[in-house]
Coordinates of C-alpha atoms in Angstrom, one line a residue:
M114 CA 44.1 70.8 149.2
K115 CA 46.4 69.1 146.9
K116 CA 49.0 69.0 149.0
I117 CA 46.9 67.2 151.7
F118 CA 46.0 64.5 149.0
L119 CA 49.8 64.5 147.0
S120 CA 50.6 63.1 150.9
F121 CA 47.4 60.8 151.7
V122 CA 48.6 59.5 148.2
L123 CA 52.1 58.7 148.8
I124 CA 50.8 57.3 152.4
L125 CA 48.5 54.7 150.5
T126 CA 51.7 54.1 148.3
F127 CA 54.3 53.5 150.8
L128 CA 51.9 51.2 152.7
Y129 CA 51.1 49.2 150.0
I130 CA 54.5 48.7 149.0
F131 CA 54.7 47.8 152.6
L132 CA 52.2 45.3 152.8
Y133 CA 53.1 43.7 149.5
A134 CA 56.6 43.4 150.2
Q135 CA 55.7 41.9 153.5
K136 CA 53.3 39.1 151.9
N137 CA 55.7 38.4 149.1
D138 CA 58.8 37.8 150.7
I139 CA 60.6 41.3 149.2
H140 CA 63.2 43.0 150.7
K141 CA 66.2 45.5 149.9
V142 CA 69.6 44.4 150.1
L143 CA 71.3 46.8 152.4
Q144 CA 74.5 45.7 153.0
I145 CA 76.9 43.0 150.9
K146 CA 79.4 42.3 153.7
T147 CA 80.9 39.3 151.8
P148 CA 80.3 37.0 148.8
V149 CA 78.3 34.7 151.1
D150 CA 77.3 37.3 154.2
I151 CA 74.0 39.4 152.9
F152 CA 72.4 41.8 155.4
I153 CA 69.0 42.4 154.1
D154 CA 66.1 44.1 155.2
F155 CA 63.7 42.0 156.8
N156 CA 61.7 44.9 158.6
N157 CA 60.8 46.7 155.5
N158 CA 62.4 50.0 157.5
L159 CA 65.5 51.2 155.6
I160 CA 67.6 50.4 158.8
F161 CA 70.2 48.3 159.5
D162 CA 69.0 46.4 162.6
E163 CA 69.9 43.0 161.7
D164 CA 73.0 41.6 163.6
I165 CA 73.0 38.6 162.2
P166 CA 73.7 37.7 158.2
I167 CA 72.3 35.4 155.7
T168 CA 74.9 33.2 155.2
Y169 CA 75.9 30.8 152.7
S170 CA 77.9 27.7 154.2
N171 CA 77.5 26.3 150.9
L172 CA 79.5 28.5 148.8
K173 CA 83.0 29.3 149.3
Y174 CA 85.0 32.2 147.4
A175 CA 88.9 33.4 148.1
K176 CA 88.9 35.0 150.9
S177 CA 92.6 34.8 151.2
Y178 CA 95.6 32.7 149.6
D179 CA 95.6 30.6 152.9
F180 CA 92.7 29.5 152.9
L181 CA 92.6 28.1 148.8
Q182 CA 94.9 26.3 150.3
N183 CA 93.0 24.1 152.2
Y184 CA 92.6 23.0 149.1
S185 CA 94.7 20.0 147.0
L186 CA 93.2 21.1 144.1
F187 CA 94.3 24.9 144.7
S188 CA 97.8 24.0 145.7
D189 CA 99.7 25.9 142.7
I190 CA 97.4 28.8 143.3
S191 CA 99.4 31.7 142.8
E192 CA 98.6 34.8 145.7
E193 CA 97.6 37.2 142.5
E194 CA 95.5 34.4 141.7
A195 CA 93.6 34.6 145.0
F196 CA 93.8 38.3 145.2
F197 CA 91.9 38.4 142.3
A198 CA 89.5 35.6 142.1
N199 CA 88.6 37.5 145.8
Y200 CA 87.8 40.7 143.7
M201 CA 85.8 39.5 141.6
A202 CA 84.2 36.8 143.7
N203 CA 83.0 40.9 145.5
E204 CA 82.2 42.5 142.1
Y205 CA 79.7 39.9 141.0
A206 CA 77.8 39.4 144.5
H207 CA 77.3 43.6 144.3
K208 CA 76.8 43.2 140.5
F209 CA 73.7 40.9 141.1
L210 CA 72.5 42.1 145.2
K211 CA 73.6 45.7 145.6
N212 CA 70.6 48.1 146.1
K213 CA 68.3 44.9 144.8
F214 CA 65.0 44.1 145.9
I215 CA 64.9 40.2 146.5
K216 CA 63.0 38.0 147.3
Y217 CA 63.6 35.3 150.5
S218 CA 62.4 31.9 150.5
N219 CA 64.1 29.1 151.9
N220 CA 67.0 30.0 153.2
E221 CA 67.7 31.7 149.5
I222 CA 68.0 34.8 147.8
Y223 CA 66.2 35.1 144.8
V224 CA 67.0 38.4 142.0
N225 CA 64.7 37.9 139.3
N226 CA 63.7 34.9 139.7
K227 CA 67.1 33.0 140.1
S228 CA 68.5 32.0 142.7
Y229 CA 71.6 34.6 144.3
S230 CA 73.5 30.6 145.1
E231 CA 73.5 29.7 140.5
L232 CA 73.7 33.1 139.7
M233 CA 77.7 33.3 141.8
L234 CA 78.1 29.9 140.9
S235 CA 77.9 30.4 137.2
T236 CA 80.4 32.9 137.3
H237 CA 83.0 30.2 138.7
F238 CA 84.3 32.6 140.8
V239 CA 83.0 30.8 144.0
F240 CA 82.9 27.1 144.3
D241 CA 81.1 24.3 147.0
E242 CA 82.1 21.2 148.3
T243 CA 82.0 19.4 145.4
E244 CA 84.9 18.1 142.7
K245 CA 83.2 19.5 139.5
S246 CA 82.6 22.8 141.0
Q247 CA 86.0 23.2 142.3
K248 CA 87.9 22.0 138.9
L249 CA 85.3 25.2 137.3
F250 CA 86.9 27.4 139.9
L251 CA 90.0 26.5 138.7
D252 CA 89.6 26.0 135.2
N253 CA 88.3 29.6 134.9
L254 CA 91.1 30.9 136.7
K255 CA 93.6 29.2 134.9
S256 CA 92.2 30.6 131.8
I257 CA 92.4 34.4 132.4
N258 CA 95.8 36.2 131.8
L259 CA 96.5 37.9 134.8
D260 CA 99.1 40.9 132.8
D261 CA 95.9 42.0 131.2
Y262 CA 95.2 43.1 134.3
Y263 CA 95.6 46.3 136.7
I264 CA 95.5 47.6 140.3
Y265 CA 93.9 50.6 140.2
N266 CA 94.7 53.2 143.2
I267 CA 91.9 55.7 142.6
K268 CA 93.2 58.0 145.6
N269 CA 96.9 58.6 143.7
R270 CA 95.4 57.8 140.0
K271 CA 98.7 54.7 140.1
Y272 CA 98.4 51.9 138.2
H273 CA 100.4 48.7 139.6
K274 CA 100.8 45.1 138.5
L275 CA 98.8 41.8 140.2
S276 CA 101.9 40.9 141.4
C277 CA 102.8 44.2 143.5
E278 CA 101.7 43.3 147.3
A279 CA 102.1 46.7 148.3
A280 CA 99.1 47.3 145.5
R281 CA 97.3 44.5 146.8
H282 CA 97.2 45.3 150.3
S283 CA 96.0 49.1 149.9
S284 CA 92.4 50.5 149.7
N285 CA 91.1 52.7 148.0
Y286 CA 91.4 50.6 144.7
K287 CA 89.6 48.9 141.8
I288 CA 91.4 46.2 139.2
I289 CA 91.0 47.6 135.6
T290 CA 92.2 45.7 131.9
A291 CA 94.7 47.1 130.5
N292 CA 92.5 48.7 127.7
S293 CA 91.1 50.9 130.2
L294 CA 94.1 53.1 131.4
T295 CA 94.1 56.7 130.4
N296 CA 97.0 59.0 129.9
A297 CA 95.7 60.0 133.2
M298 CA 96.8 57.2 135.0
K299 CA 100.3 57.0 136.0
P300 CA 102.6 53.8 136.5
C301 CA 104.0 52.8 139.3
S302 CA 107.7 53.4 139.7
L303 CA 108.7 50.2 141.1
C304 CA 106.6 47.2 139.4
I305 CA 105.8 48.9 136.4
L306 CA 108.8 50.9 135.5
H307 CA 111.6 49.4 136.8
K308 CA 110.5 45.7 137.2
Q309 CA 111.3 44.8 140.2
D310 CA 110.0 43.1 143.4
Y311 CA 108.6 45.8 145.9
K312 CA 110.0 43.8 148.9
K313 CA 113.0 44.4 147.7
V314 CA 113.0 48.3 146.6
L315 CA 110.7 49.2 149.6
N316 CA 113.5 51.4 151.1
K317 CA 114.4 53.5 148.4
E318 CA 110.9 54.9 149.3
T319 CA 112.7 57.0 152.1
K320 CA 115.3 59.2 152.3
Y321 CA 117.1 56.6 154.4
L322 CA 118.9 53.8 153.2
I323 CA 120.1 51.8 156.4
N324 CA 121.1 48.5 158.3
K325 CA 118.7 46.2 160.4
H326 CA 121.7 45.3 162.9
Y327 CA 124.3 47.5 164.3
K328 CA 127.2 46.7 166.0
K329 CA 129.4 48.7 168.4
G330 CA 131.8 46.8 170.7
N331 CA 130.1 44.8 172.7
I332 CA 126.8 45.8 171.7
D333 CA 124.4 44.8 168.6
I334 CA 121.4 46.4 168.2
F335 CA 118.4 45.0 165.3
L336 CA 115.1 46.6 164.1
L337 CA 112.3 44.4 163.0
D338 CA 111.3 46.3 160.5
L339 CA 107.5 47.2 160.4
N340 CA 105.9 46.3 156.9
K341 CA 108.5 44.0 155.8
I342 CA 106.2 41.2 155.9
Y343 CA 102.3 40.9 155.6
K344 CA 101.3 38.2 157.9
P345 CA 102.9 36.3 160.7
S346 CA 105.4 33.8 160.4
K347 CA 106.4 31.0 162.7
K348 CA 109.8 31.1 160.1
C349 CA 113.3 32.9 162.3
E350 CA 114.4 34.7 159.3
T351 CA 114.9 38.0 160.8
N352 CA 118.8 38.6 161.9
A353 CA 116.6 38.6 165.6
C354 CA 116.0 35.7 165.6
I355 CA 119.1 33.9 164.3
T356 CA 120.9 35.7 166.7
L357 CA 119.0 34.6 169.7
K358 CA 118.5 30.9 169.1
N359 CA 122.7 31.3 168.3
E360 CA 122.6 32.2 171.9
I361 CA 120.7 29.8 172.9
N362 CA 122.2 26.7 170.9
N363 CA 125.5 28.2 172.1
S364 CA 125.0 28.1 176.0
K365 CA 126.8 26.4 178.0
N366 CA 125.6 26.1 181.4
S367 CA 123.0 28.3 182.2
I368 CA 119.9 30.0 180.8
D369 CA 118.2 32.3 182.9
F370 CA 115.0 34.2 181.1
A371 CA 111.8 36.6 182.1
I372 CA 109.2 36.6 179.2
Y373 CA 105.5 37.5 178.6
G374 CA 104.9 34.4 176.6
I375 CA 105.9 32.1 173.8
D376 CA 103.9 31.6 170.7
G377 CA 104.9 30.7 167.3
Q378 CA 108.2 30.5 167.6
P379 CA 109.1 26.8 166.7
D380 CA 113.0 27.0 166.1
I381 CA 113.2 29.2 170.1
F382 CA 111.3 26.7 171.6
N383 CA 113.2 23.8 170.5
A384 CA 116.3 26.0 171.2
L385 CA 115.9 26.2 174.4
V386 CA 114.1 22.4 174.7
N387 CA 117.4 20.7 173.2
A388 CA 119.1 23.2 175.5
Q389 CA 118.0 21.5 178.5
K390 CA 118.5 18.0 176.8
R391 CA 122.4 18.6 176.6
G392 CA 122.3 19.6 180.2
V393 CA 122.6 23.7 180.4
K394 CA 120.2 24.9 183.8
I395 CA 117.5 26.6 182.2
R396 CA 115.1 28.4 185.0
W397 CA 112.4 30.7 183.7
V398 CA 109.3 33.3 184.6
C399 CA 106.4 34.1 182.9
D400 CA 102.8 36.1 182.9
Y401 CA 99.8 34.3 184.4
D402 CA 96.7 36.1 185.1
K403 CA 94.0 35.8 188.0
K404 CA 92.8 33.2 186.0
N405 CA 95.3 31.0 185.8
F406 CA 95.7 31.8 182.3
N407 CA 98.8 33.2 179.7
Y408 CA 97.9 34.7 176.9
Y409 CA 100.4 33.0 174.5
K410 CA 99.3 29.0 173.6
D411 CA 103.1 27.8 173.1
T412 CA 103.8 28.9 177.0
V413 CA 101.9 25.8 178.2
K414 CA 103.9 23.5 176.2
L415 CA 106.9 24.8 177.4
M416 CA 105.7 24.5 181.0
K417 CA 105.6 21.1 180.1
L418 CA 109.1 20.4 179.0
I419 CA 110.5 22.4 180.5
P420 CA 109.5 22.8 184.1
T421 CA 111.8 25.2 186.3
Y422 CA 109.6 28.0 185.7
K423 CA 107.9 30.3 187.8
T424 CA 105.0 32.5 187.2
D425 CA 103.0 35.7 189.2
E426 CA 100.4 33.8 189.7
D427 CA 100.3 34.1 193.5
Y428 CA 100.6 38.1 193.7
E429 CA 97.6 38.3 190.8
K430 CA 95.4 36.5 193.2
T431 CA 95.8 38.7 196.4
N432 CA 97.1 41.8 195.0
S433 CA 95.8 44.2 191.8
S434 CA 96.1 42.9 188.3
A435 CA 99.7 43.5 187.1
I436 CA 101.7 41.4 184.3
M437 CA 105.4 40.4 183.8
H438 CA 105.9 42.2 180.5
N439 CA 110.0 41.4 180.4
K440 CA 111.6 40.1 177.7
F441 CA 115.1 39.7 178.3
F442 CA 117.5 36.3 178.8
I443 CA 120.8 36.1 180.7
F444 CA 123.3 33.8 179.0
D445 CA 126.0 32.1 180.9
N446 CA 125.8 34.8 183.3
K447 CA 128.0 37.0 180.6
K448 CA 125.1 38.0 178.3
V449 CA 122.4 39.3 178.3
W450 CA 119.0 39.8 175.3
T451 CA 116.2 42.6 176.0
G452 CA 114.2 45.2 174.2
S453 CA 110.5 45.1 172.6
S454 CA 110.6 42.0 171.1
N455 CA 108.5 39.2 172.5
I456 CA 108.9 35.5 171.3
T457 CA 106.1 35.2 169.0
S458 CA 105.3 34.8 165.4
T459 CA 104.3 39.0 165.5
D460 CA 107.3 40.3 167.1
L461 CA 110.3 38.6 166.0
T462 CA 109.6 38.2 162.2
S463 CA 109.5 42.1 161.6
F464 CA 105.5 41.8 161.4
N465 CA 105.7 44.1 163.9
A466 CA 108.8 47.0 164.6
N467 CA 110.6 46.1 167.9
Y468 CA 113.9 47.1 168.9
S469 CA 115.9 44.1 169.9
I470 CA 119.6 43.9 171.7
L471 CA 121.9 41.5 173.0
I472 CA 124.8 42.7 175.3
S473 CA 127.9 41.3 176.4
S474 CA 128.9 42.1 179.7
K475 CA 129.0 40.5 182.6
E476 CA 128.3 43.1 185.4
L477 CA 125.3 43.9 183.0
A478 CA 124.3 40.2 183.6
K479 CA 124.7 40.0 187.1
I480 CA 122.3 42.9 187.6
Y481 CA 120.0 41.5 185.7
K482 CA 120.6 38.2 187.1
N483 CA 119.7 39.6 190.3
E484 CA 116.2 40.7 188.6
F485 CA 115.7 37.2 187.7
E486 CA 116.4 35.6 191.0
Q487 CA 114.0 38.1 192.9
M488 CA 111.3 36.9 190.4
Y489 CA 112.0 33.2 190.9
N490 CA 112.1 33.5 194.2
G491 CA 108.2 34.7 194.3
K492 CA 109.2 38.4 194.7
F493 CA 106.8 39.9 191.7
H494 CA 106.3 43.6 190.6
K495 CA 105.6 45.4 194.0
N496 CA 107.2 42.7 196.1
K497 CA 110.5 43.3 195.0
L498 CA 113.1 45.0 196.3
K499 CA 115.1 48.2 194.8
N500 CA 118.1 47.0 192.3
S501 CA 121.2 48.4 191.1
S502 CA 120.3 51.2 189.2
N503 CA 123.9 52.6 188.4
T504 CA 125.3 53.5 184.8
I505 CA 127.9 50.8 184.0
T506 CA 131.0 51.4 181.7
L507 CA 130.9 48.9 178.6
E508 CA 133.7 48.5 175.9
N509 CA 134.0 52.0 173.4
N510 CA 133.1 53.9 177.1
I511 CA 129.6 53.4 176.4
N512 CA 127.6 54.1 179.6
I513 CA 124.8 52.2 180.1
R514 CA 122.2 52.4 182.8
P515 CA 119.5 49.4 183.6
L516 CA 116.4 49.9 185.3
F517 CA 113.3 47.9 186.5
S518 CA 109.6 48.4 186.8
P519 CA 108.1 49.3 189.5
Q520 CA 110.6 49.6 192.1
D521 CA 112.5 52.7 190.2
N522 CA 109.9 55.0 188.9
I523 CA 111.1 55.4 185.8
I524 CA 109.2 57.8 184.2
E525 CA 108.9 60.3 187.2
N526 CA 112.9 59.4 188.3
D527 CA 114.8 59.0 185.0
L528 CA 112.4 59.8 181.2
I529 CA 110.8 63.1 182.7
P530 CA 114.3 64.6 183.5
L531 CA 115.8 63.2 179.9
I532 CA 112.8 64.9 178.4
L533 CA 113.1 67.7 180.1
N534 CA 117.1 68.5 180.0
A535 CA 117.3 67.6 175.5
K536 CA 117.9 70.9 173.8
H537 CA 117.8 69.4 169.9
Y538 CA 115.0 66.8 169.4
I539 CA 113.1 63.9 170.9
F540 CA 111.8 61.0 169.1
I541 CA 109.6 58.6 170.3
P542 CA 107.9 55.1 168.5
I543 CA 105.6 53.6 170.9
F544 CA 103.1 50.8 171.1
F545 CA 101.0 52.4 174.1
F546 CA 101.1 56.1 175.3
T547 CA 99.0 57.0 177.5
S548 CA 101.2 59.3 180.5
Q549 CA 99.8 62.2 181.1
D550 CA 103.2 63.2 182.8
I551 CA 105.0 62.1 179.7
A552 CA 102.8 63.9 178.1
D553 CA 103.1 67.0 179.7
A554 CA 106.9 67.0 179.9
L555 CA 107.1 66.8 176.0
I556 CA 105.3 70.0 175.2
A557 CA 107.5 71.7 177.8
A558 CA 110.1 70.6 175.7
H559 CA 108.2 71.4 172.6
K560 CA 107.6 75.0 174.3
K561 CA 111.2 75.2 174.5
G562 CA 112.0 74.7 170.5
V563 CA 112.9 71.0 170.8
Q564 CA 111.7 69.2 167.7
I565 CA 109.2 66.2 168.3
K566 CA 108.2 63.8 166.4
V567 CA 105.8 60.1 167.7
I568 CA 105.1 57.4 165.5
N569 CA 102.2 56.1 167.6
D570 CA 100.5 52.6 167.1
A571 CA 96.8 52.7 165.7
T572 CA 95.6 50.5 168.1
N573 CA 96.7 53.5 170.8
S574 CA 95.2 55.9 168.5
H575 CA 91.8 54.2 169.5
T576 CA 92.0 54.0 173.4
K577 CA 90.5 56.4 175.9
Y578 CA 93.4 57.2 177.4
T579 CA 95.7 57.7 174.6
V580 CA 97.6 61.1 175.0
H581 CA 98.3 61.2 171.1
K582 CA 95.8 63.9 170.2
K583 CA 96.7 66.5 173.6
L584 CA 100.4 66.3 171.4
R585 CA 98.7 67.1 168.4
D586 CA 96.8 70.1 169.7
A587 CA 100.1 71.4 171.4
G588 CA 101.8 71.4 167.8
I589 CA 104.1 67.7 168.5
K590 CA 103.6 65.8 165.8
V591 CA 102.3 62.6 165.7
K592 CA 101.7 59.8 163.0
T593 CA 99.7 57.1 163.3
E594 CA 101.1 53.8 161.9
N595 CA 99.0 52.2 158.6
Y596 CA 100.3 48.6 158.6
A597 CA 98.9 45.3 159.9
G598 CA 102.1 44.6 162.2
K599 CA 102.2 47.0 165.4
M600 CA 104.4 49.6 166.4
H601 CA 105.3 48.0 169.1
M602 CA 108.7 49.4 170.2
K603 CA 109.3 51.5 173.2
A604 CA 111.8 53.6 172.4
M605 CA 113.2 57.3 173.0
I606 CA 115.8 59.1 171.0
I607 CA 117.1 62.4 172.3
D608 CA 120.3 64.8 170.9
D609 CA 122.0 61.8 169.4
S610 CA 123.3 61.4 172.9
I611 CA 121.1 59.1 174.6
S612 CA 118.7 56.3 174.0
V613 CA 115.7 54.4 176.2
L614 CA 115.5 51.1 175.0
G615 CA 113.2 47.9 176.9
S616 CA 109.9 46.9 177.2
M617 CA 108.3 49.8 179.0
N618 CA 105.4 50.6 177.2
F619 CA 104.9 55.0 178.3
T620 CA 101.6 53.9 180.6
K621 CA 101.4 54.3 184.4
S622 CA 100.7 50.5 184.5
A623 CA 104.3 49.9 183.2
N624 CA 105.6 52.0 185.7
F625 CA 104.2 51.7 189.0
K626 CA 102.7 47.8 188.4
N627 CA 104.7 45.8 185.6
D628 CA 107.8 43.8 186.0
E629 CA 109.2 45.8 183.2
N630 CA 112.8 46.7 182.9
V631 CA 114.8 49.9 180.6
L632 CA 118.4 50.6 179.4
I633 CA 118.8 54.0 179.1
I634 CA 122.3 54.2 176.8
Y635 CA 124.7 57.3 176.4
D636 CA 126.6 56.8 173.4
K637 CA 126.4 59.0 170.1
D638 CA 127.1 56.0 167.5
I639 CA 124.4 54.3 168.5
T640 CA 121.9 56.9 169.4
K641 CA 122.4 58.3 165.8
F642 CA 121.4 54.6 164.3
L643 CA 118.5 54.5 166.5
K644 CA 117.8 57.8 165.2
Q645 CA 118.2 57.2 161.3
T646 CA 116.0 53.7 162.0
F647 CA 113.3 56.1 163.7
L648 CA 113.4 59.0 160.3
Y649 CA 113.2 55.3 158.2
L650 CA 109.8 54.4 159.8
W651 CA 108.1 57.8 160.2
N652 CA 108.8 58.6 156.3
K653 CA 107.2 55.2 155.3
I654 CA 104.1 56.3 156.9
P655 CA 102.1 58.6 154.8
A656 CA 101.7 62.3 156.0
K657 CA 97.8 62.7 156.0
Y658 CA 98.6 59.9 159.1
E659 CA 99.7 63.0 161.0
Y660 CA 96.2 64.2 161.1
Y661 CA 94.0 61.5 160.8
D662 CA 94.0 57.6 162.4
P663 CA 93.6 54.9 160.5
K664 CA 92.0 51.8 162.9
A665 CA 94.1 48.7 163.7
E666 CA 92.1 46.9 161.5
S667 CA 90.6 48.4 158.3
L668 CA 91.5 48.5 154.5
E669 CA 93.6 51.5 155.6
S670 CA 96.3 49.6 157.6
M671 CA 98.2 48.0 154.9
G672 CA 97.6 44.2 155.1
S673 CA 95.6 44.3 158.3
C674 CA 92.4 42.4 156.5
F675 CA 94.3 39.9 155.1
D676 CA 96.3 38.6 157.7
G677 CA 94.4 35.9 159.8
I678 CA 94.9 37.6 163.1
D679 CA 92.4 40.3 165.0
N680 CA 94.4 43.7 164.9
D681 CA 92.2 45.6 167.2
F682 CA 91.2 42.9 169.8
D683 CA 87.4 43.3 169.4
S684 CA 87.6 39.1 168.4
K685 CA 86.6 39.8 165.1
I686 CA 89.2 38.5 161.8
D687 CA 90.0 39.6 158.5
S688 CA 86.3 40.1 156.3
S689 CA 84.5 39.9 159.7
D690 CA 85.4 43.0 161.1
E691 CA 83.6 46.1 159.7
G692 CA 87.0 47.7 159.1
C693 CA 87.2 45.6 156.4
I694 CA 84.3 45.4 154.7
R695 CA 84.6 48.0 151.3
K696 CA 81.8 50.2 151.0

């Protein structure tokens, strides 16, 4: 009887609290998404079932360095100051609201009868549209000596200066004062012990010190390096981008090119327009879907300025979905530029990881020209005829075999035999990998004792058809990258002797539907260089991601919550994405 009585009392107590809360608009805070986006328990059922947060549109905080640059008053604020202000705004929001019961009235949250907006403004780590508030925010930030603060990584117990860009983009951190340091905390060997800029010494974290540009005979190969910058850039500063721009500027007679699209590369865009103005004959093809749309916004602008283009639009209207996914240029019928790099602010800037290759060869240019002519004359995808797939010999006895999708059935006829004939190792850096046939061939090679390593993009890891789990289950080593930028390569490196580069992901669509191009290169020196770059990238990815897959937009994927782009293609960016919310 006593237990029944106590249960009855508890039920009555809960009912009273519930009715009192409902009547007086008392609710519990369920989640603090950002300092200005708060989820509260309107139903008083302690269940997160509200899709729309309370948003304080009048309050602003340092959600990113770029955001602060929109205000003229904050033009001289540094990235570390913006980072510090962002952190402190979030800390105060949690201090005022976390696990609190609040009153909600007239679109305002009240904590102990004080309005949340007034509490936050009083910290001077948020501001509104008034000049007075912005001035208080600036004065407060400038009065703080950031040298007295460190970024402390809770997991590895290392502390860093606020100027350490890598630490600012890591997860599992908190900001601490210099007085809080203990003997158990270890100083960062880069930004504190050696006092060097992180970007300048990044290579020293790995076993391999490498060049990003390799030249042999009439071949130039460029590594566009994952995690060298943390945001897409419109600047043409990489060796790959500068070389492409120079080839456009130096062309005298013709430029034929096939691209998925173009966006955020004004130097390349303007070089093409200027080449046309000086009399160079320019023709190009690009992708168009059934809705008469190209994924990259500058593509339409280029169409207006260089109208000698063709798209696969007519094919798309009458056939199943396929894309014109090439990224190649033919200069004066004697040079070919190709690889995995789109002409974008993500691919030509080292935000994404890519290989680009420039080859001086009239014979190779002629083969690519035949492929281009088919598309320019309206034959795309399965309507194309088979092009030459003969191996040609270049300078320095470099043998190279050009292949094209879908007519060459590259996976079945070429890649799988290469895998099954491997003796020592196969290294694969890849964006999308869903081919069961390639996975089965790799597992067969692994069983014969061939060492296999795969670097997998985080986007691919969370798709329905990924094969990387199947490979892991078979004992093959697969690491998922943990950076904002994509592992955008489509490559295979075999036995210090054979390299595969191109635009083709390892998918059924890329093999049987899309317009793609692939080069198989038979050369020991080139393969050893690509092997070195692969191991460099492999060693930069922490060991835990050989067993666990970070999400493409999350606190674990370095920089992905601060880069201003939708890394996982879910229409949510940075702090709007659930993966970027610090629990």
